[in-house]
PDB file of C-alpha atoms and ligand atoms in Angstrom:
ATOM      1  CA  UNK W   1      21.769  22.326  15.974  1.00  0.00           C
ATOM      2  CA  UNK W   2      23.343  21.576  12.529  1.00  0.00           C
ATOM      3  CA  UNK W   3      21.579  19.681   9.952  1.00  0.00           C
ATOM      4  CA  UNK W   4      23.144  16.819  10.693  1.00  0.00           C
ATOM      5  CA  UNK W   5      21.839  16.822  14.088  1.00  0.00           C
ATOM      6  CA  UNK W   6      18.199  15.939  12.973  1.00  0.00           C
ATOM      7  CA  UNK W   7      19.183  12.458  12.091  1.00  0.00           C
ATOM      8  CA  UNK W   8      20.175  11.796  14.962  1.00  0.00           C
ATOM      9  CA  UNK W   9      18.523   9.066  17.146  1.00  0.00           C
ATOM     10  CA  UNK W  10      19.853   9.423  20.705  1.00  0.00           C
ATOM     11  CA  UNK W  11      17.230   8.973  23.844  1.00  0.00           C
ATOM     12  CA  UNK W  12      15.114   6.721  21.382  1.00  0.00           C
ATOM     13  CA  UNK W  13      13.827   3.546  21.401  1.00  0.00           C
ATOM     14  CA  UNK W  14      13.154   1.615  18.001  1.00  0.00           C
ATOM     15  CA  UNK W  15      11.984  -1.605  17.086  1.00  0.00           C
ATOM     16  CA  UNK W  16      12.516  -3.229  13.639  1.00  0.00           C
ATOM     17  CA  UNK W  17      10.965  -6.507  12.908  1.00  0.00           C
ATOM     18  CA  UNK W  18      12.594  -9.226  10.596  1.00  0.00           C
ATOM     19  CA  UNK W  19      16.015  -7.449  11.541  1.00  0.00           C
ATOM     20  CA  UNK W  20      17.716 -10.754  12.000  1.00  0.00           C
ATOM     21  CA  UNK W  21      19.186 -10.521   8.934  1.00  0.00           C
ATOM     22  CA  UNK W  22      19.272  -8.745   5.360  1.00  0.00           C
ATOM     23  CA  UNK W  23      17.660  -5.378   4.937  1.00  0.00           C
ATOM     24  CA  UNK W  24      15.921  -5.245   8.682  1.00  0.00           C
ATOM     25  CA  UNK W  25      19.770  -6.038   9.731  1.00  0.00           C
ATOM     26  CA  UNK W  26      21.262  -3.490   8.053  1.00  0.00           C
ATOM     27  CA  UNK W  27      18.407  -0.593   9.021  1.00  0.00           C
ATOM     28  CA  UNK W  28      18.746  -1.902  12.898  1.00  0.00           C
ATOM     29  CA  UNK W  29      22.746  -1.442  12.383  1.00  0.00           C
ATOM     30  CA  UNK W  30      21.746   2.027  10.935  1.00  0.00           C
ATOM     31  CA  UNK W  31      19.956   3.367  13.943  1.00  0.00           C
ATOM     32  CA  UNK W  32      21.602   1.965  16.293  1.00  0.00           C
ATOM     33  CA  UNK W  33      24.732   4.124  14.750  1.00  0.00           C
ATOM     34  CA  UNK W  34      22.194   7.302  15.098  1.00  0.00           C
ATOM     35  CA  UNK W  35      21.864   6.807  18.609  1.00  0.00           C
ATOM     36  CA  UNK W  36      18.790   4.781  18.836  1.00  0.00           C
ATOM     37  CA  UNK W  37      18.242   1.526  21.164  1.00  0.00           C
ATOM     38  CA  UNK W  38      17.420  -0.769  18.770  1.00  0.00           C
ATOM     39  CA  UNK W  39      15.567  -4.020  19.322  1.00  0.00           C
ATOM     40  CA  UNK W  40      15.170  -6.684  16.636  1.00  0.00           C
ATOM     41  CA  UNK W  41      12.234  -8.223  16.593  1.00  0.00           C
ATOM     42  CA  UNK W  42      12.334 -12.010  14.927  1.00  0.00           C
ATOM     43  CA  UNK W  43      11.406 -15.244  14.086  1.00  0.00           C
ATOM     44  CA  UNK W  44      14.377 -16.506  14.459  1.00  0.00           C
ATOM     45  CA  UNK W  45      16.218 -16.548  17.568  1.00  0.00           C
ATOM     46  CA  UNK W  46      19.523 -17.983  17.162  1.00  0.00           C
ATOM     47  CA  UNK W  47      20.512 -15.619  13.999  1.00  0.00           C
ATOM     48  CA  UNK W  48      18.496 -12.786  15.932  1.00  0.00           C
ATOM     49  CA  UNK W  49      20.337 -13.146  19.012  1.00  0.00           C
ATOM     50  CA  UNK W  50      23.772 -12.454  17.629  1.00  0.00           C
ATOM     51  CA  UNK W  51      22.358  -9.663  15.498  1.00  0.00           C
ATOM     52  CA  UNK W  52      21.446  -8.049  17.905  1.00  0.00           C
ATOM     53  CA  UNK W  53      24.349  -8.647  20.190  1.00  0.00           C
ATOM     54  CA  UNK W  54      26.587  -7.209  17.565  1.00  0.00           C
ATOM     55  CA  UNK W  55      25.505  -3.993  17.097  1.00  0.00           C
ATOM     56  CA  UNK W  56      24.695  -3.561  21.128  1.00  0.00           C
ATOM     57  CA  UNK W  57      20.523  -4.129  20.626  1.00  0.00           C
ATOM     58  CA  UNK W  58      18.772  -6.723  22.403  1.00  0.00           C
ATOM     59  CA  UNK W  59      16.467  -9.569  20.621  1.00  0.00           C
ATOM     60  CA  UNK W  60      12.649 -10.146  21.183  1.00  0.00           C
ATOM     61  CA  UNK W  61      11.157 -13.261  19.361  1.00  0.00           C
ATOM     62  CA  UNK W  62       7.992 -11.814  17.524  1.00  0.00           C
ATOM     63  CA  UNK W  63       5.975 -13.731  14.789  1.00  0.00           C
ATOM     64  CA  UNK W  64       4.191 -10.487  13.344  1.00  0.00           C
ATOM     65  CA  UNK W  65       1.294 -12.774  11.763  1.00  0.00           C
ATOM     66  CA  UNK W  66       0.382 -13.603  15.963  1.00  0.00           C
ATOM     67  CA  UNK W  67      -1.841 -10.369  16.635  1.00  0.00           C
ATOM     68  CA  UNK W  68      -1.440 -11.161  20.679  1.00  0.00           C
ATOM     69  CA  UNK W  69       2.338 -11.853  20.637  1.00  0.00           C
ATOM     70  CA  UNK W  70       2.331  -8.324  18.756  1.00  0.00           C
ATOM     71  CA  UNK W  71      -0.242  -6.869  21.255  1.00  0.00           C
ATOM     72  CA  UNK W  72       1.484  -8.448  24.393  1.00  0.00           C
ATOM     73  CA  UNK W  73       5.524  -7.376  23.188  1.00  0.00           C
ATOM     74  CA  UNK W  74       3.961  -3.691  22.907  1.00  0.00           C
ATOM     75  CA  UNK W  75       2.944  -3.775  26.198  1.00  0.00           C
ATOM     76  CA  UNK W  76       5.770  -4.998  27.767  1.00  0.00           C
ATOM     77  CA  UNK W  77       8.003  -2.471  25.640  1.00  0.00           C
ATOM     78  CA  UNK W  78       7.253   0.827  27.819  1.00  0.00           C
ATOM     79  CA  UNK W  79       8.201   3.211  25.206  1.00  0.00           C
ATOM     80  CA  UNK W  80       8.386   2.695  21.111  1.00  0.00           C
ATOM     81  CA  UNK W  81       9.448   5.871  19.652  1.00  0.00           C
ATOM     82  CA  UNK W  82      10.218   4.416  16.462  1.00  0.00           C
ATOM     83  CA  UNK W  83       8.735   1.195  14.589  1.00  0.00           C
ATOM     84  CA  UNK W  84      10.312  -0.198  11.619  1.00  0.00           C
ATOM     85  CA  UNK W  85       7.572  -2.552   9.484  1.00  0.00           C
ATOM     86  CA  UNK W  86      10.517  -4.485   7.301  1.00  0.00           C
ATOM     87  CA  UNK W  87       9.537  -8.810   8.482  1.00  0.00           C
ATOM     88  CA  UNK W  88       8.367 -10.209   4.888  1.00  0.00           C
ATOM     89  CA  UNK W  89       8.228 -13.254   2.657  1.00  0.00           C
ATOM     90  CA  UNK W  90       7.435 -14.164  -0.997  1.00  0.00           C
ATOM     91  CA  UNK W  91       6.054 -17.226  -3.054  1.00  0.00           C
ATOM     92  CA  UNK W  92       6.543 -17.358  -6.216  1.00  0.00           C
ATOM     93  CA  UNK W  93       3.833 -19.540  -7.737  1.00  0.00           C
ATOM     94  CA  UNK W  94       1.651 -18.778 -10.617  1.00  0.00           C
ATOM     95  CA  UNK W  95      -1.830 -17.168  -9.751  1.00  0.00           C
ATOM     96  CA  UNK W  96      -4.256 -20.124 -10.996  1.00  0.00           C
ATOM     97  CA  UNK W  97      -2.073 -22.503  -8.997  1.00  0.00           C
ATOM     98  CA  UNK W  98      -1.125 -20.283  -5.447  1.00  0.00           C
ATOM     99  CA  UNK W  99      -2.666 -22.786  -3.162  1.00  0.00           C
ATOM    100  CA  UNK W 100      -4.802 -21.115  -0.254  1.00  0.00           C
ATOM    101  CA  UNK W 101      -1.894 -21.196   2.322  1.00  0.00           C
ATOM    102  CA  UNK W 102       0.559 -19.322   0.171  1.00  0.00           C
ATOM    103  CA  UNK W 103      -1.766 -16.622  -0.539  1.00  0.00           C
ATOM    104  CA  UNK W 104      -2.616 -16.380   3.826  1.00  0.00           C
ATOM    105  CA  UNK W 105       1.471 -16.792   4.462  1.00  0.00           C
ATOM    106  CA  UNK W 106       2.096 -14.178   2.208  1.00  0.00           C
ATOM    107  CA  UNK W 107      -0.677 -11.945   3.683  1.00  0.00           C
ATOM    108  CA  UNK W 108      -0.243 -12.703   6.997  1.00  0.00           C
ATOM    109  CA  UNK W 109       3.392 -11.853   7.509  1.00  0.00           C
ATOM    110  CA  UNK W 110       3.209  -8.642   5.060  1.00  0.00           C
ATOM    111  CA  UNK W 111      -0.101  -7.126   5.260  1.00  0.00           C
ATOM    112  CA  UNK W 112      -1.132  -8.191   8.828  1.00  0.00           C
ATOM    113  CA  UNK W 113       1.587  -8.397  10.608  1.00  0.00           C
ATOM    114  CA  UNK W 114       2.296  -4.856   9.107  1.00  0.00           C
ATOM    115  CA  UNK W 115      -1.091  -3.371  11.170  1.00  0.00           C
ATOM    116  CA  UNK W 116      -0.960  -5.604  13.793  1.00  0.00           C
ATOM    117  CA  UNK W 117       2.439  -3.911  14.825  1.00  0.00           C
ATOM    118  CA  UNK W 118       1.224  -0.379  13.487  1.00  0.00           C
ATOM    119  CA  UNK W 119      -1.911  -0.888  15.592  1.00  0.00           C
ATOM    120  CA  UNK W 120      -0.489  -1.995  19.057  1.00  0.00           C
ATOM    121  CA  UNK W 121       2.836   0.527  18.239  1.00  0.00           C
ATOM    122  CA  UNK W 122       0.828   3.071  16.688  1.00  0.00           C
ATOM    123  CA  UNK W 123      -1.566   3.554  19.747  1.00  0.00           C
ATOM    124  CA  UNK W 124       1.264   4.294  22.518  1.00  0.00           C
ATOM    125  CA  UNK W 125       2.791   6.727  20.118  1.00  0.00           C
ATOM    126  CA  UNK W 126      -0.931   8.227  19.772  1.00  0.00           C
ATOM    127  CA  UNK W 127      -1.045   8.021  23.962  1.00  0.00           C
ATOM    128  CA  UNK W 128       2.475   9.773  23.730  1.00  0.00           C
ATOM    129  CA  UNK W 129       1.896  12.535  21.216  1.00  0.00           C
ATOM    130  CA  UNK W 130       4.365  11.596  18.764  1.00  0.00           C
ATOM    131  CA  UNK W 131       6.117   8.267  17.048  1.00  0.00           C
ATOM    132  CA  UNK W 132       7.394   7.396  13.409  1.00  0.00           C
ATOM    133  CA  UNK W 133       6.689   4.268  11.312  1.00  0.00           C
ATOM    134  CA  UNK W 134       7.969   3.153   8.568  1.00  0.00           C
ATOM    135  CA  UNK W 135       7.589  -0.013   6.655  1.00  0.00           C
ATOM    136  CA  UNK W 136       9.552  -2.084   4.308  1.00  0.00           C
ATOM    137  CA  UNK W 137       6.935  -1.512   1.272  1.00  0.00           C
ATOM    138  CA  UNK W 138       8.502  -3.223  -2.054  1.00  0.00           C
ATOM    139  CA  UNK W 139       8.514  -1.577  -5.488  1.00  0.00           C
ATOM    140  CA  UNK W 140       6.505  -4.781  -6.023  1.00  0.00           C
ATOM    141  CA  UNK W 141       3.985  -2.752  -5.159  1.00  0.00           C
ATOM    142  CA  UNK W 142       3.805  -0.380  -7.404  1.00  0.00           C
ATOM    143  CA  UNK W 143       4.829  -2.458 -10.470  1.00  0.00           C
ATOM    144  CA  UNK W 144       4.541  -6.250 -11.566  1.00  0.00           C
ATOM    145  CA  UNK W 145       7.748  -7.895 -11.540  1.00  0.00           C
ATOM    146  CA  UNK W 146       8.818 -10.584 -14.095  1.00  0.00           C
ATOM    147  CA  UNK W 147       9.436 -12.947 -15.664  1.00  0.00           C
ATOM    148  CA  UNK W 148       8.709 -14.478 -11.425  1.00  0.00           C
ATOM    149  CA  UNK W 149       4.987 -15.146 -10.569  1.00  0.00           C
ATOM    150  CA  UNK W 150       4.322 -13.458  -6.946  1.00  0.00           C
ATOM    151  CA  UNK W 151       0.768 -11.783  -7.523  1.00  0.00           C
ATOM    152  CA  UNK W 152       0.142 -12.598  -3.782  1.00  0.00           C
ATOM    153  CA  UNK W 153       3.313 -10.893  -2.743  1.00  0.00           C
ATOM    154  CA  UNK W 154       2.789  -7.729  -5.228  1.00  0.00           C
ATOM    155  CA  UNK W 155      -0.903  -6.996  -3.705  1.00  0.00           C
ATOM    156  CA  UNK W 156       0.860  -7.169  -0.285  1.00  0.00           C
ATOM    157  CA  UNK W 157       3.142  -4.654  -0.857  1.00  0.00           C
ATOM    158  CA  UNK W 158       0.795  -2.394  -2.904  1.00  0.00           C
ATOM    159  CA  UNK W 159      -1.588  -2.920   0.131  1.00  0.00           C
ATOM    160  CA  UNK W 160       1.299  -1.400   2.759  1.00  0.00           C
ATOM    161  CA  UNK W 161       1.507   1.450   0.634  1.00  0.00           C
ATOM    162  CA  UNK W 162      -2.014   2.391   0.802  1.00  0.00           C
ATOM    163  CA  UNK W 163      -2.136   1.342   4.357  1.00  0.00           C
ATOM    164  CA  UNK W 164       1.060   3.592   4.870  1.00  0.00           C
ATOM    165  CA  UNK W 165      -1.132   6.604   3.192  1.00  0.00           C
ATOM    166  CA  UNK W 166      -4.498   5.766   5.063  1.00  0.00           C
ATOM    167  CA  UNK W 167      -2.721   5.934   8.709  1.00  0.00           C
ATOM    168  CA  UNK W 168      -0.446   9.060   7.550  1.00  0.00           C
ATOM    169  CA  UNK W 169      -3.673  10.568   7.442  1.00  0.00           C
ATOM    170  CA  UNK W 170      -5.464   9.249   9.861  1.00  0.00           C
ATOM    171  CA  UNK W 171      -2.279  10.136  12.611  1.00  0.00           C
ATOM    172  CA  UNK W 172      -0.864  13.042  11.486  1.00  0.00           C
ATOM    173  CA  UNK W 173      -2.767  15.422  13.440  1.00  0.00           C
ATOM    174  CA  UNK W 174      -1.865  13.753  16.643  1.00  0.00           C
ATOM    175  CA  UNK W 175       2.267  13.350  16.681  1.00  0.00           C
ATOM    176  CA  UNK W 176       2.845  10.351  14.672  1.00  0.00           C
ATOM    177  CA  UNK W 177       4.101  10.249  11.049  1.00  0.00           C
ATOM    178  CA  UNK W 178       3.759   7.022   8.687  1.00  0.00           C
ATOM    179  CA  UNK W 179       5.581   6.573   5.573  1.00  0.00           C
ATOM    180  CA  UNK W 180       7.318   3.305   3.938  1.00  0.00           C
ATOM    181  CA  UNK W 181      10.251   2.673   1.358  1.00  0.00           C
ATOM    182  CA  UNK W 182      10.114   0.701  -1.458  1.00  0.00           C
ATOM    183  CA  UNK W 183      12.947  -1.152  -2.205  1.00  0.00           C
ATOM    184  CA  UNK W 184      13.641  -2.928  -5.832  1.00  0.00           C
ATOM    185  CA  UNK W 185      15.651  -5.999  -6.011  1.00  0.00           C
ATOM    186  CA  UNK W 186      18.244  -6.367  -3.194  1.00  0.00           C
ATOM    187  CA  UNK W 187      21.130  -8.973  -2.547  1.00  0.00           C
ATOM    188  CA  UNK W 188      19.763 -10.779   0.670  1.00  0.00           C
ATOM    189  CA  UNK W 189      18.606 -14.049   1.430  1.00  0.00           C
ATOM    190  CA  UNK W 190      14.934 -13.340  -0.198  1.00  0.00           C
ATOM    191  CA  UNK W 191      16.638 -13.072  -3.308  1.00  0.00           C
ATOM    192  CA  UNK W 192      19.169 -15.602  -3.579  1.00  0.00           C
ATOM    193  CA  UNK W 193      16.981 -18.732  -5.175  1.00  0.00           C
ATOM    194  CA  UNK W 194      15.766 -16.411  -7.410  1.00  0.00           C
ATOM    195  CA  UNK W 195      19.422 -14.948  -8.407  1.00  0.00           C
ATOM    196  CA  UNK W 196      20.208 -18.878  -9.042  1.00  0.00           C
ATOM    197  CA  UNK W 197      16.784 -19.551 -11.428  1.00  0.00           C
ATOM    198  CA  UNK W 198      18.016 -19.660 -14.564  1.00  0.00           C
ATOM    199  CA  UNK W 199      17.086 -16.727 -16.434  1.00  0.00           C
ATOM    200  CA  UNK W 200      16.069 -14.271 -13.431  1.00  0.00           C
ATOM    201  CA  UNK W 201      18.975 -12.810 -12.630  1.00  0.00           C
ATOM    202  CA  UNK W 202      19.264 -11.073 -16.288  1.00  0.00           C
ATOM    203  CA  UNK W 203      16.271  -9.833 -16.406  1.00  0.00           C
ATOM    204  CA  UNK W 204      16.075  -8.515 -13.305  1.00  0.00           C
ATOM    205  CA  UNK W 205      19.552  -6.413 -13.943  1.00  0.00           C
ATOM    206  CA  UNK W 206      18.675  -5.500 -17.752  1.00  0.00           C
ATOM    207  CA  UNK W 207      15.447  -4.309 -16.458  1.00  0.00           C
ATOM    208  CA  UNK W 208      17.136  -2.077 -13.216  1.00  0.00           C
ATOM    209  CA  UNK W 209      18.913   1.047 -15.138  1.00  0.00           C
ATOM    210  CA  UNK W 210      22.082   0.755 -12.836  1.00  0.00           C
ATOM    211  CA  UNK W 211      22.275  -3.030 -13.847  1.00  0.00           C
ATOM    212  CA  UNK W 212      22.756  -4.518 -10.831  1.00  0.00           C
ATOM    213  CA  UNK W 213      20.939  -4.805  -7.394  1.00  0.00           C
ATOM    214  CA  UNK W 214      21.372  -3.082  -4.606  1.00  0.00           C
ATOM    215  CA  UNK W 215      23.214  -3.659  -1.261  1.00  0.00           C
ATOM    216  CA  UNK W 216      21.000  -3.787   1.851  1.00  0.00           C
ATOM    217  CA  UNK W 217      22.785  -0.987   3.263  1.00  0.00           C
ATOM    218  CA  UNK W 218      21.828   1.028   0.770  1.00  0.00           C
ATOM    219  CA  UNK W 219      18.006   0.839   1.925  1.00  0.00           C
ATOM    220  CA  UNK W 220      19.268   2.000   5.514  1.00  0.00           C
ATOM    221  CA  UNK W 221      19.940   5.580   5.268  1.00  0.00           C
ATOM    222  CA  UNK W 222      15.994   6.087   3.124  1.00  0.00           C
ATOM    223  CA  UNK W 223      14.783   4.183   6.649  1.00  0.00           C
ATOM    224  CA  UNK W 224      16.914   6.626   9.191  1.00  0.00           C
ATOM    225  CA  UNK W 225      15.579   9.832   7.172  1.00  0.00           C
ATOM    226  CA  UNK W 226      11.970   8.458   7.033  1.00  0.00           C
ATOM    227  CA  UNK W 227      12.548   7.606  11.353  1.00  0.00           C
ATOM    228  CA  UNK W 228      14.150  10.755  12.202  1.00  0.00           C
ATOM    229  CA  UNK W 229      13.515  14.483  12.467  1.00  0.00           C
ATOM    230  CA  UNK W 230      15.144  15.362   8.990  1.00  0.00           C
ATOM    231  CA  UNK W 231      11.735  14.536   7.640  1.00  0.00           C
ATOM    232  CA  UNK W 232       9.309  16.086  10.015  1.00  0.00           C
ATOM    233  CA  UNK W 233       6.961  17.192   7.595  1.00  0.00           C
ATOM    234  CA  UNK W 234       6.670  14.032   5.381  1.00  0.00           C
ATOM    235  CA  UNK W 235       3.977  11.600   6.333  1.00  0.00           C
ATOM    236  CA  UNK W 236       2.231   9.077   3.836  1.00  0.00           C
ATOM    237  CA  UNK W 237       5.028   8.890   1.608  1.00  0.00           C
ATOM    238  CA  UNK W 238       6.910   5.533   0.028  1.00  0.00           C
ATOM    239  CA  UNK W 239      10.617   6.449  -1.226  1.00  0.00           C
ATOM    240  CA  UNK W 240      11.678   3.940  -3.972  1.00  0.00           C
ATOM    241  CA  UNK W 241      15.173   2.694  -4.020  1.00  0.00           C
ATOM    242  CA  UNK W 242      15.338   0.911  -7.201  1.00  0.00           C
ATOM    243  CA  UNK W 243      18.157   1.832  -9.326  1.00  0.00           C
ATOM    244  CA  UNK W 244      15.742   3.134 -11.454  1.00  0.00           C
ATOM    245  CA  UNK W 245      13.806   0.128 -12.198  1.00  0.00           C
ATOM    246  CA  UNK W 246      10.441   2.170 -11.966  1.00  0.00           C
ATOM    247  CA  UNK W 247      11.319   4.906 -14.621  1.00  0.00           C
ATOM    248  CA  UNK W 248      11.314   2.090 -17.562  1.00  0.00           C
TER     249      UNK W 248
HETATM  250  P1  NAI V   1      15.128 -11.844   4.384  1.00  0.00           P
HETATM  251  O1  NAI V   1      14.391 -13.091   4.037  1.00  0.00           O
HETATM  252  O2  NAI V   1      16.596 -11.803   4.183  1.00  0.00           O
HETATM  253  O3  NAI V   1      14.822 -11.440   5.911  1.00  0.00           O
HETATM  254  C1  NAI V   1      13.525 -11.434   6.405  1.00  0.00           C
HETATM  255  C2  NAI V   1      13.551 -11.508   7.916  1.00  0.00           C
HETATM  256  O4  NAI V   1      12.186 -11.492   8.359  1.00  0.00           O
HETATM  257  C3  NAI V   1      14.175 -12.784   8.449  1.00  0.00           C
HETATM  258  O5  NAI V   1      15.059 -12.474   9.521  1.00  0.00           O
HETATM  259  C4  NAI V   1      12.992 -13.599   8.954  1.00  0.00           C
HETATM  260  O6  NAI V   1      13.294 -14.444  10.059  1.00  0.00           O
HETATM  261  C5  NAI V   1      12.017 -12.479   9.346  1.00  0.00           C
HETATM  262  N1  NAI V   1      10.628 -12.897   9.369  1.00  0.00           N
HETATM  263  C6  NAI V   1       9.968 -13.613   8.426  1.00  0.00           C
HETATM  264  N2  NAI V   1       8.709 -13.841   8.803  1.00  0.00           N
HETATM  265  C7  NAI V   1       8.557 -13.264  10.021  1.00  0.00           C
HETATM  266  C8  NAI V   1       7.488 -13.141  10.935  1.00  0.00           C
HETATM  267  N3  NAI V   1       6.308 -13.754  10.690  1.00  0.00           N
HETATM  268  N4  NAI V   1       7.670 -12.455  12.077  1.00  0.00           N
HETATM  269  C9  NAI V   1       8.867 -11.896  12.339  1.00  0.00           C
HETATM  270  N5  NAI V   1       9.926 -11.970  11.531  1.00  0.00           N
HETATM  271  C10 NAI V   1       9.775 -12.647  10.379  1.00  0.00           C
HETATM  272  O7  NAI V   1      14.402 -10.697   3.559  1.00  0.00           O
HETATM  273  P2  NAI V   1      14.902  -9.252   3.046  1.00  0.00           P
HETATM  274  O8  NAI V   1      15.244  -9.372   1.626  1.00  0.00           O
HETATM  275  O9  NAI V   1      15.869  -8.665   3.981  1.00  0.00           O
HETATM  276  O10 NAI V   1      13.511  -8.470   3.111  1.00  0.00           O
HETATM  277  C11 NAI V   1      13.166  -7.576   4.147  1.00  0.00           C
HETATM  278  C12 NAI V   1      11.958  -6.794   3.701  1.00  0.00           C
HETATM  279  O11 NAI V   1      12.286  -6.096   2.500  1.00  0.00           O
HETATM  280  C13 NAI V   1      10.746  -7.659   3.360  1.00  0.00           C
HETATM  281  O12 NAI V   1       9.574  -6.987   3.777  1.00  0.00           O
HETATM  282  C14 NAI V   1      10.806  -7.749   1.852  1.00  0.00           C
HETATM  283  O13 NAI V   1       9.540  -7.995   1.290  1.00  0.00           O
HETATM  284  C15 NAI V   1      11.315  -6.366   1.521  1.00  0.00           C
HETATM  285  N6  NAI V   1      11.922  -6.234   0.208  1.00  0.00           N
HETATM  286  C16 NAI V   1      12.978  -7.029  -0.161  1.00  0.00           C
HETATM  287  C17 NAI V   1      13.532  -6.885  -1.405  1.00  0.00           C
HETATM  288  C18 NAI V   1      14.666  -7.727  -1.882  1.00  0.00           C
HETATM  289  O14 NAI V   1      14.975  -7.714  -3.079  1.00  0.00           O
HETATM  290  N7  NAI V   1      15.367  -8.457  -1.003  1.00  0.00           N
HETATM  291  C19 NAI V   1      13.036  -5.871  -2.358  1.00  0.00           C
HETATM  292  C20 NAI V   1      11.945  -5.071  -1.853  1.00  0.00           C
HETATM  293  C21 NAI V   1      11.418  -5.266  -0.605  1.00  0.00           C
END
């Protein structure tokens, strides 16, 4: 056994939701070239579909924000070894004028669909005696970004954090470690409006010490150390990848 050997994912089974494109994408390509089965888990079945096909996963349509869809896919899926929390959205409208249904969208998908999937997941890996989560977190949740308003989308992210910590603790006894990453601004489709809105797109690279954003598969390898045996003694922990942006 080299060290090498403990990222490896062969003989396991692991689910990433929102994986039809962007960062999920580029984590499900990641463990599926550690070994893993992968399944991507999506809204969207037409880009999911070929996602999946091309890195030799399968598809299941999931909307995380359904608590039975979530409930009912984890009990079809005999085995989850390893459950990747990355399906999210933003808004970006000021506080005083977020209109109910943003605020619930935003929620939903992030926050709930996040323990809806580490409650239906997390139970089988309790049953089995061991499992790892992790979740696409956001540094958005442990800063507020500017100059965009997305107050709804910053609580939801500091919420999975905390969420991350509380079922670290609550599982770790029993075989199943929780921890998240925390990405800062990343070139995928969530960010390409707001790379276009005048004014955004400098700020958000004179505010990131590298000065510029990162790639999606640069979130990847933080996921497959967080899923794998390299880090069999970390539990509740969120590993930023922001260029820096959180030491200014
Ligand atoms: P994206 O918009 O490119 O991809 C999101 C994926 O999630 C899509 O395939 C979409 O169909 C799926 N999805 C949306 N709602 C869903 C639902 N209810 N059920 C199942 N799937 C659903 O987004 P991106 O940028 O790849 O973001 C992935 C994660 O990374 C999100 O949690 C996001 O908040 C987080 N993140 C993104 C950053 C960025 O700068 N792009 C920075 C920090 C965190």
């Amino acid at each position: 056994m080299t060290i090498l050997d403990l990222f490896r994912l062969d003989g396991k089974t692991a689910l990433v939701t929102g994986a039809a494109q962007g960062i999920g994408f580029e984590i499900a390509r990641g463990l599926s070239e550690a070994g893993a089965n992968v399944i991507i888990a999506d809204l969207n079945p037409e880009v999911g579909e070929a996602a999946a096909s091309s890195i030799g996963g399968s598809f299941q349509m999931l909307n995380v924000t359904d608590s039975g869809a979530v409930r009912d896919l984890a009990a079809k899926l005999s085995s989850v070894h390893i459950l990747v929390n990355n399906a999210g959205i933003v808004r970006n409208t000021p506080a005083e004028e977020t209109p109910d249904d943003d605020w619930k969208a935003v929620m939903g998908v992030n926050l709930d669909g996040v323990f809806w999937c580490c409650r239906e997941f997390g139970r089988r890996m309790l049953d089995a005696g061991s499992g790892s989560i992790v979740s696409t977190a956001s540094m958005s949740g442990l800063i507020s970004n500017h100059p965009q308003p997305q107050a709804a989308y910053n609580a939801s992210k500091a919420a999975v954090i905390h969420l991350t910590r509380s079922l670290a603790g609550e599982w770790a006894g029993r075989g199943v470690r929780v921890n998240a990453v925390a990405p800062g601004y990343t070139a995928t489709p969530l960010t390409k409006r707001g790379l276009e809105t005048p004014g955004w797109r400098e700020t958000w690279l004179g505010t990131t010490p590298m000065g510029r954003l990162a790639e999606p598969a640069e979130i990847a390898p933080a996921v497959l150390y967080l899923a794998s045996e390299a880090s069999s003694f970390v539990t509740g922990h969120t590993l930023v990848i922001d260029g820096g942006y959180t030491v200014w």
